Amino acid sequence: MREKLPNDFLNQIAAKLPNKKYRIGYPITQNSALKDFYKWVLDSGLCDGVLNNVGDPFAPHEYIINSLDVEREVMGFFAPLFGYERDEFWGMITTGGTDSNNHGIYFGHSILKKHGKPIMYVSREAHYSNYRLADLQGIELRFIDTDESGAMSVSDFSAKLDSSRPALIVFALGTTFKGAIDDQRAINEVIKSKNPPAVYRHVDAALLGGLLIFDKRAEHLINQKELGYDSIAVSGHKFFGIDEPCGIFLCQKSVYEAQKSFNISYLHANMPMIECSRSSFTPLKLYWILNHYGISGFKAEVEKIHENTLYLKSCLDEMSYPAWLNADSNIVYFARPQSALMHKYFFAPDHDSRLGGELAHIVVMGHVDRDIIDEFIADLKESLK
Ligand SMILES: *Cc1c(COP(=O)(O)O)cnc(C)c1O
């Protein structure tokens, strides 16, 4: 056995990474603002030990080899942007959008099951993690059809809603491929008229949640007070540019309080969350990023993304290339180009026969600027000659 693995291998891997400007097919910003963070980790001495966020950031904690206080600050920054009042929410930093969805579905199910056997409703274009999690948690799942834009069909929901059983609704606030936003208001109207015995609403806003909280025009799509959802999930490594998977999870305090508590004396906590150990590093990175941009910096970033998204769509329209863009989304989806382009730009494939078949998309994140859009459009024109 080798005593030591050669670092040459890591250098080779680093050298092989493609130019980041071409990474435009996935919802991950490539503008990392963490260089100075790593310097701080070295300078502060933090790198000399290992922290671990075991416990509830909002419960008193005596064990201090963690960053729970920073985590609580980060959640305190986010909560009002979603419309929560100071003492009305509970939240934590998770391992990603999936983990945040897992908590939403788990918390919701544990409340609903007191009223009968729940059914979970989610659209066919929502993120697959929701299907997987329903399976994992043993929850009966009912798929709702989508309209062409990718949003949950309100009429299909109405037809499939079983008014005799508790309903767990997972709304897509931005479907993964088309960026479609389920109409919470219209679906809430259906729920009101059918009146199931109990309802829990979880919002999967993995990508768009990060952008829309900084967009005044979109407040009606994200504000908890206006929409009345019970919990929401957002990824930390998509819009916020954290360089490892992480997410935020927020819920009404009453949801948190309704969870079964296991009093764990050696942790001084009742541990409502699924994981025991959680990262101490991601709260530090999120805190760093929030400080780096500030609200005004994020607003400028969102405005830039909005303009570049419209620009990309207008370039495709100008050449009469089949392309679509949902309102309030930063995802332009279009007829799938030649495979050389699929590879060059790391495009993800999808299929929708209602839109002519094979599709691809560009997710306009902070690093997707006019230069790369122009290069793609030139390549696309060339490929059609
Ligand atoms: C990316 C995404 C997820 C999964 O989030 P991870 O952070 O990758 O676990 C869930 N839902 C939607 C809508 C997404 O776009």
XYZ file of N, CA and C and ligand atoms in Angstrom, residues 96-98 101 127 129 174 176 204 206 235 237-238, ligand 1:
54
model
N -28.358 21.213 1.756
C -28.736 21.570 0.386
C -30.233 21.695 0.225
N -30.649 21.983 -0.996
C -32.078 22.093 -1.275
C -32.810 20.807 -0.929
N -32.189 19.682 -1.237
C -32.818 18.390 -0.957
C -33.051 18.212 0.540
N -35.837 20.374 1.622
C -37.115 19.752 1.253
C -37.435 18.593 2.191
N -38.763 19.301 -8.749
C -37.476 18.612 -8.629
C -37.673 17.179 -8.119
N -36.104 15.390 -6.192
C -35.824 15.108 -4.772
C -37.125 14.968 -3.991
N -40.109 27.772 -9.048
C -39.044 27.593 -10.000
C -38.806 26.116 -10.236
N -37.032 22.961 -12.046
C -35.595 22.862 -12.307
C -35.250 23.147 -13.757
N -40.643 24.578 -2.547
C -39.290 24.261 -3.020
C -38.825 25.411 -3.906
N -35.498 26.224 -4.414
C -34.049 25.981 -4.336
C -33.246 27.032 -5.093
N -31.477 26.650 -1.904
C -30.093 26.160 -1.940
C -29.127 27.308 -1.665
N -25.792 27.023 -2.574
C -24.669 26.949 -3.519
C -25.096 27.327 -4.935
N -26.312 27.787 -5.112
C -26.761 28.160 -6.458
C -26.573 29.666 -6.630
C -31.371 22.252 -7.381
C -32.751 22.022 -6.953
C -33.052 21.152 -5.895
C -32.006 20.324 -5.235
O -31.201 21.118 -4.462
P -29.777 20.604 -3.969
O -29.281 21.820 -3.258
O -29.013 20.242 -5.204
O -30.003 19.451 -3.076
C -34.353 21.045 -5.479
N -35.339 21.732 -6.085
C -35.095 22.564 -7.115
C -36.225 23.312 -7.716
C -33.784 22.732 -7.587
O -33.565 23.567 -8.612
